[in-house]
């Protein structure tokens, strides 16, 4: 790319006519209309003082000369009054006789030195040997330029923006700097000086920019309509009508695109301006209802309005504008099904509609729009099989369908169409390996395929595919290191790579990817500190690194990362008060900052961060009370605030925070009672409230625990195989069961314990390899048995304890060397032995006692169980050997004698007795003799 020094200053063209346009843009409407408009907008406003409408006056014809050749004389007049010609070079422009005619006319009057070139498609390669561009069939220059150059002219590369014109704004550094190259030459100043002036002007007050936008809108559209009315009232000549329409087109597109550059404008004001514009243009359309050129202009206007609304975050208005534009395009195409221009308009609108529906999570509507986009691209390809733009659209359409299928959770379906898309992109790239745009397409579809693979659970292939995408992106960056768009591509893909490495358990690789991404974003922001996209990328990378530090237990090192991220997001949110998503992102950043402060012990700073996050969410809710994402921020942050207050010794403050969280959670559940996330939020908050009310307010605690339990039951009913939900249900049942038992409500406690055991059985089935869950089940079976014994249900107790034996035996078999498991199994056998005494199964009691003693020989409690079974079976001598042999020993902090006598009392209370009990009691009460040594029976 050649960048000659700017001329000393603007000079007047040869001839008597004084130039009124600084530049004339010549382009093919077939592929470059959107880029031409964007280029005109940026060039006209670069370095513009606040008090001027534009810094340069650039002419852009919105009419189609092929449709209205009678307008040529008006175009020639504009060319004669223009100092520079900017040619948007592309294969379509090279093939257009009207572009060739415009170029030939201009250089005949002004010479070749005032021609500037912006490449939008194809390749330009300067050959020093022939002092001209290499000529081949794909040369994107019209015939009038072949062999006309003595040295390489100024040309800039805009190919990255042709298929995604939404990126062609001042906020995109690649587009801005290409525009600066052209504008500096036209201004006759150094590029660096013009850029400095642009940065200074951009930083003027938001209020002043807003005021200028409104004035330009009001005066511009009024002038445009007035010009048309004046000419039509004076005469109805076709030429004057078309020129007036062109004036209106210019004003409309200036307003629509200009409003996208104004920061701080409220949506209500934006809608008012665009509604007035549309009303005026509609009157023009009604005056010539059958004029297809006017119809298409109105459709293009609506498309521009859609882009403006979309940039402002008003998706509903954008969608309505795109749909109306689509209706116009379909009406036109119905009159001429082979008109590729009108078919292309259909495809563009369908693609934008699909994008918005996907952002709104209307997946079915998005799929319908993308299917239509793909069908239109295939129809265009059938009409012009060699047209690479249409073939590329087919590949892009398949990729869009893949994204929608991913959003629907259909990873396999997404892969099917993405693989087809990748094959088409590779096929195109093979025909022109140096086409960097097509290489970027391949990198993009590989990234999307990585997402689909991740969705299917194939993380290794997902990472390998993303790595291939990143390798291509690095090559593209190396080819053009100054291209900020490619640099940003690399930063964003590295973020995703770090996420995948985290899921694969490779924390060092994840950190390396995120750190590189952050370094790129920092470098970009040094180029343009005001670029909101790069600032946002940096904030995300900082959050990822902070979360990694937190996961490693290093909250102090995470704290500055979260702090910087939160500051960036707050600053971005302040610049765009209407962007709810950005405000909620900032609130989430503050939440993470609060978590880090809490982890470092700075409770005051943590509470402050949580309160600020809640405040940001409540600001959104003040205007949009149905914003559920904002409401959930309140739920989560108030809950965390309560946790922090509780840790700092402020239970009253904690309870107040929890109750505010609960109010918000109940509002969410009122909107959607079956939302699982909101149900879980409410249940956790209720449990916290119940925990605080345990001391002094049993009724309040029971009420909170009971409501939480109902929510957890509903969650399990909706997804019975979800282990986390089963665990949460068990925890809730245990809390309420404890409270019932403490209140002396044994019947209710048993009912809850039986439900706990049932949920534990289900959990063991769902997660059979979780030893912790199975141990919990065994412990709950033990507690259930004890409760049943208290309520004189020995048979029920025996059943629970026998099941407990089965659970512990399986755990021992799975890990025989695991310490403690054998003793737990022995204890379970001892429980079975005890319950069997009450049911009359003395053989079973003896067998269980001996199993317990085999596992833990000599255990005193186990010996009592065996002695009782032997005595009740009439085997007195064997029983006495144990009873008398252990006299004088201790069982924990109790004497052996006390343990035995207490057991006898429990047996008698249940109606289980033997005459020998009195003998033993008498011996124990009257003997002071030293205990005998245990016999072999022991």
Tab-separated table of N, CA and C in Angstrom, residues 791-867:
chain	number	residue	atom	x	y	z
A	791	UNK	N	-39.336	-44.434	68.890
A	791	UNK	CA	-40.793	-44.529	68.741
A	791	UNK	C	-41.278	-45.983	68.802
A	792	UNK	N	-40.429	-46.871	69.385
A	792	UNK	CA	-40.799	-48.272	69.604
A	792	UNK	C	-41.095	-49.040	68.319
A	793	UNK	N	-40.414	-48.661	67.227
A	793	UNK	CA	-40.580	-49.396	65.973
A	793	UNK	C	-39.288	-50.155	65.706
A	794	UNK	N	-39.107	-51.249	66.457
A	794	UNK	CA	-37.857	-52.016	66.331
A	794	UNK	C	-37.714	-52.639	64.957
A	795	UNK	N	-38.833	-53.092	64.387
A	795	UNK	CA	-38.769	-53.717	63.060
A	795	UNK	C	-38.311	-52.700	62.016
A	796	UNK	N	-38.858	-51.483	62.132
A	796	UNK	CA	-38.435	-50.434	61.196
A	796	UNK	C	-36.975	-50.091	61.385
A	797	UNK	N	-36.557	-50.032	62.628
A	797	UNK	CA	-35.153	-49.737	62.899
A	797	UNK	C	-34.258	-50.820	62.325
A	798	UNK	N	-34.665	-52.076	62.513
A	798	UNK	CA	-33.864	-53.196	62.007
A	798	UNK	C	-33.713	-53.109	60.488
A	799	UNK	N	-34.810	-52.780	59.802
A	799	UNK	CA	-34.751	-52.674	58.344
A	799	UNK	C	-33.770	-51.587	57.908
A	800	UNK	N	-33.846	-50.407	58.567
A	800	UNK	CA	-32.941	-49.301	58.209
A	800	UNK	C	-31.493	-49.688	58.461
A	801	UNK	N	-31.250	-50.338	59.618
A	801	UNK	CA	-29.872	-50.668	59.949
A	801	UNK	C	-29.325	-51.789	59.082
A	802	UNK	N	-30.178	-52.701	58.678
A	802	UNK	CA	-29.710	-53.747	57.754
A	802	UNK	C	-29.311	-53.137	56.407
A	803	UNK	N	-30.103	-52.160	55.944
A	803	UNK	CA	-29.740	-51.468	54.689
A	803	UNK	C	-28.414	-50.727	54.865
A	804	UNK	N	-28.228	-50.142	56.041
A	804	UNK	CA	-26.977	-49.446	56.321
A	804	UNK	C	-25.785	-50.395	56.228
A	805	UNK	N	-25.958	-51.616	56.758
A	805	UNK	CA	-24.897	-52.631	56.643
A	805	UNK	C	-24.546	-52.859	55.178
A	806	UNK	N	-25.574	-52.963	54.319
A	806	UNK	CA	-25.323	-53.203	52.896
A	806	UNK	C	-24.534	-52.085	52.251
A	807	UNK	N	-24.874	-50.860	52.614
A	807	UNK	CA	-24.161	-49.709	52.035
A	807	UNK	C	-22.704	-49.711	52.491
A	808	UNK	N	-22.482	-49.915	53.809
A	808	UNK	CA	-21.102	-49.895	54.308
A	808	UNK	C	-20.286	-51.066	53.783
A	809	UNK	N	-20.929	-52.236	53.608
A	809	UNK	CA	-20.179	-53.400	53.091
A	809	UNK	C	-19.672	-53.092	51.677
A	810	UNK	N	-20.543	-52.439	50.854
A	810	UNK	CA	-20.118	-52.089	49.489
A	810	UNK	C	-18.970	-51.085	49.514
A	811	UNK	N	-19.012	-50.151	50.460
A	811	UNK	CA	-17.946	-49.159	50.554
A	811	UNK	C	-16.627	-49.800	50.983
A	812	UNK	N	-16.716	-50.764	51.893
A	812	UNK	CA	-15.501	-51.474	52.330
A	812	UNK	C	-14.933	-52.312	51.202
A	813	UNK	N	-15.805	-52.984	50.476
A	813	UNK	CA	-15.345	-53.804	49.356
A	813	UNK	C	-14.661	-52.948	48.291
A	814	UNK	N	-15.169	-51.723	48.100
A	814	UNK	CA	-14.601	-50.846	47.072
A	814	UNK	C	-13.235	-50.316	47.488
A	815	UNK	N	-12.998	-50.154	48.796
A	815	UNK	CA	-11.722	-49.613	49.271
A	815	UNK	C	-11.379	-50.253	50.602
A	816	UNK	N	-10.914	-51.519	50.600
A	816	UNK	CA	-10.673	-52.254	51.851
A	816	UNK	C	-9.648	-51.591	52.771
A	817	UNK	N	-8.692	-50.869	52.167
A	817	UNK	CA	-7.626	-50.287	52.989
A	817	UNK	C	-7.982	-48.895	53.512
A	818	UNK	N	-9.144	-48.380	53.110
A	818	UNK	CA	-9.527	-47.036	53.532
A	818	UNK	C	-9.775	-47.026	55.039
A	819	UNK	N	-9.047	-46.202	55.795
A	819	UNK	CA	-9.197	-46.230	57.256
A	819	UNK	C	-10.585	-45.748	57.678
A	820	UNK	N	-11.122	-46.431	58.685
A	820	UNK	CA	-12.394	-46.008	59.241
A	820	UNK	C	-13.600	-46.716	58.682
A	821	UNK	N	-13.501	-47.242	57.461
A	821	UNK	CA	-14.684	-47.855	56.855
A	821	UNK	C	-15.052	-49.165	57.562
A	822	UNK	N	-14.015	-49.949	57.943
A	822	UNK	CA	-14.287	-51.206	58.634
A	822	UNK	C	-14.994	-50.967	59.964
A	823	UNK	N	-14.550	-49.961	60.715
A	823	UNK	CA	-15.189	-49.658	61.998
A	823	UNK	C	-16.633	-49.218	61.785
A	824	UNK	N	-16.891	-48.433	60.712
A	824	UNK	CA	-18.267	-48.007	60.433
A	824	UNK	C	-19.157	-49.219	60.131
A	825	UNK	N	-18.620	-50.171	59.378
A	825	UNK	CA	-19.383	-51.384	59.076
A	825	UNK	C	-19.645	-52.169	60.348
A	826	UNK	N	-18.644	-52.248	61.231
A	826	UNK	CA	-18.824	-52.949	62.512
A	826	UNK	C	-19.931	-52.288	63.333
A	827	UNK	N	-19.945	-50.952	63.363
A	827	UNK	CA	-20.988	-50.248	64.089
A	827	UNK	C	-22.360	-50.534	63.527
A	828	UNK	N	-22.453	-50.641	62.180
A	828	UNK	CA	-23.736	-50.953	61.552
A	828	UNK	C	-24.202	-52.349	61.967
A	829	UNK	N	-23.263	-53.314	62.021
A	829	UNK	CA	-23.621	-54.664	62.479
A	829	UNK	C	-24.114	-54.629	63.939
A	830	UNK	N	-23.466	-53.826	64.762
A	830	UNK	CA	-23.864	-53.727	66.167
A	830	UNK	C	-25.281	-53.183	66.301
A	831	UNK	N	-25.629	-52.213	65.428
A	831	UNK	CA	-26.996	-51.685	65.448
A	831	UNK	C	-28.011	-52.765	65.082
A	832	UNK	N	-27.660	-53.563	64.073
A	832	UNK	CA	-28.543	-54.672	63.672
A	832	UNK	C	-28.708	-55.651	64.834
A	833	UNK	N	-27.590	-55.926	65.517
A	833	UNK	CA	-27.634	-56.852	66.657
A	833	UNK	C	-28.572	-56.330	67.748
A	834	UNK	N	-28.505	-55.037	68.022
A	834	UNK	CA	-29.354	-54.429	69.051
A	834	UNK	C	-30.839	-54.501	68.656
A	835	UNK	N	-31.180	-54.079	67.414
A	835	UNK	CA	-32.582	-54.110	66.995
A	835	UNK	C	-33.118	-55.543	66.971
A	836	UNK	N	-32.266	-56.508	66.618
A	836	UNK	CA	-32.722	-57.906	66.549
A	836	UNK	C	-33.133	-58.428	67.923
A	837	UNK	N	-32.509	-57.925	69.002
A	837	UNK	CA	-32.910	-58.324	70.357
A	837	UNK	C	-34.372	-57.960	70.608
A	838	UNK	N	-34.826	-56.834	70.073
A	838	UNK	CA	-36.180	-56.357	70.333
A	838	UNK	C	-37.209	-57.058	69.441
A	839	UNK	N	-36.741	-57.544	68.282
A	839	UNK	CA	-37.679	-58.244	67.393
A	839	UNK	C	-37.726	-59.742	67.700
A	840	UNK	N	-36.834	-60.215	68.592
A	840	UNK	CA	-36.818	-61.623	68.957
A	840	UNK	C	-35.939	-62.482	68.092
A	841	UNK	N	-35.193	-61.882	67.182
A	841	UNK	CA	-34.300	-62.647	66.309
A	841	UNK	C	-32.939	-62.765	66.989
A	842	UNK	N	-32.865	-63.735	67.950
A	842	UNK	CA	-31.640	-63.856	68.742
A	842	UNK	C	-30.486	-64.411	67.925
A	843	UNK	N	-30.770	-65.326	66.997
A	843	UNK	CA	-29.695	-65.845	66.131
A	843	UNK	C	-29.117	-64.718	65.278
A	844	UNK	N	-30.028	-63.894	64.742
A	844	UNK	CA	-29.568	-62.764	63.928
A	844	UNK	C	-28.749	-61.789	64.729
A	845	UNK	N	-29.169	-61.593	65.990
A	845	UNK	CA	-28.418	-60.674	66.847
A	845	UNK	C	-27.024	-61.211	67.134
A	846	UNK	N	-26.950	-62.527	67.447
A	846	UNK	CA	-25.634	-63.124	67.715
A	846	UNK	C	-24.739	-63.033	66.491
A	847	UNK	N	-25.306	-63.357	65.314
A	847	UNK	CA	-24.499	-63.339	64.083
A	847	UNK	C	-23.972	-61.938	63.799
A	848	UNK	N	-24.834	-60.924	63.945
A	848	UNK	CA	-24.406	-59.553	63.676
A	848	UNK	C	-23.335	-59.111	64.676
A	849	UNK	N	-23.497	-59.531	65.950
A	849	UNK	CA	-22.503	-59.163	66.963
A	849	UNK	C	-21.148	-59.750	66.630
A	850	UNK	N	-21.152	-61.012	66.209
A	850	UNK	CA	-19.871	-61.654	65.896
A	850	UNK	C	-19.234	-61.021	64.642
A	851	UNK	N	-20.053	-60.578	63.657
A	851	UNK	CA	-19.514	-59.866	62.482
A	851	UNK	C	-18.824	-58.576	62.938
A	852	UNK	N	-19.485	-57.872	63.857
A	852	UNK	CA	-18.911	-56.621	64.345
A	852	UNK	C	-17.589	-56.876	65.057
A	853	UNK	N	-17.550	-57.934	65.909
A	853	UNK	CA	-16.332	-58.224	66.661
A	853	UNK	C	-15.216	-58.741	65.768
A	854	UNK	N	-15.586	-59.379	64.670
A	854	UNK	CA	-14.552	-59.829	63.733
A	854	UNK	C	-13.837	-58.632	63.104
A	855	UNK	N	-14.583	-57.564	62.919
A	855	UNK	CA	-13.998	-56.368	62.321
A	855	UNK	C	-13.231	-55.537	63.352
A	856	UNK	N	-13.774	-55.452	64.575
A	856	UNK	CA	-13.115	-54.688	65.640
A	856	UNK	C	-13.104	-55.562	66.895
A	857	UNK	N	-12.144	-56.447	67.026
A	857	UNK	CA	-12.121	-57.383	68.153
A	857	UNK	C	-12.076	-56.661	69.498
A	858	UNK	N	-12.837	-57.197	70.470
A	858	UNK	CA	-12.774	-56.707	71.835
A	858	UNK	C	-13.536	-55.421	72.091
A	859	UNK	N	-14.244	-54.876	71.094
A	859	UNK	CA	-14.989	-53.638	71.297
A	859	UNK	C	-16.086	-53.880	72.324
A	860	UNK	N	-16.107	-53.092	73.413
A	860	UNK	CA	-16.985	-53.347	74.557
A	860	UNK	C	-18.461	-53.337	74.187
A	861	UNK	N	-18.874	-52.333	73.421
A	861	UNK	CA	-20.305	-52.234	73.073
A	861	UNK	C	-20.739	-53.453	72.269
A	862	UNK	N	-19.861	-53.897	71.365
A	862	UNK	CA	-20.219	-55.063	70.542
A	862	UNK	C	-20.363	-56.305	71.434
A	863	UNK	N	-19.493	-56.379	72.463
A	863	UNK	CA	-19.555	-57.511	73.391
A	863	UNK	C	-20.874	-57.522	74.173
A	864	UNK	N	-21.380	-56.342	74.553
A	864	UNK	CA	-22.669	-56.315	75.275
A	864	UNK	C	-23.769	-56.891	74.403
A	865	UNK	N	-23.739	-56.546	73.089
A	865	UNK	CA	-24.778	-57.066	72.187
A	865	UNK	C	-24.729	-58.605	72.140
A	866	UNK	N	-23.520	-59.132	72.040
A	866	UNK	CA	-23.363	-60.585	71.981
A	866	UNK	C	-23.820	-61.228	73.290
A	867	UNK	N	-23.434	-60.654	74.426
A	867	UNK	CA	-23.811	-61.214	75.736
A	867	UNK	C	-25.327	-61.241	75.894
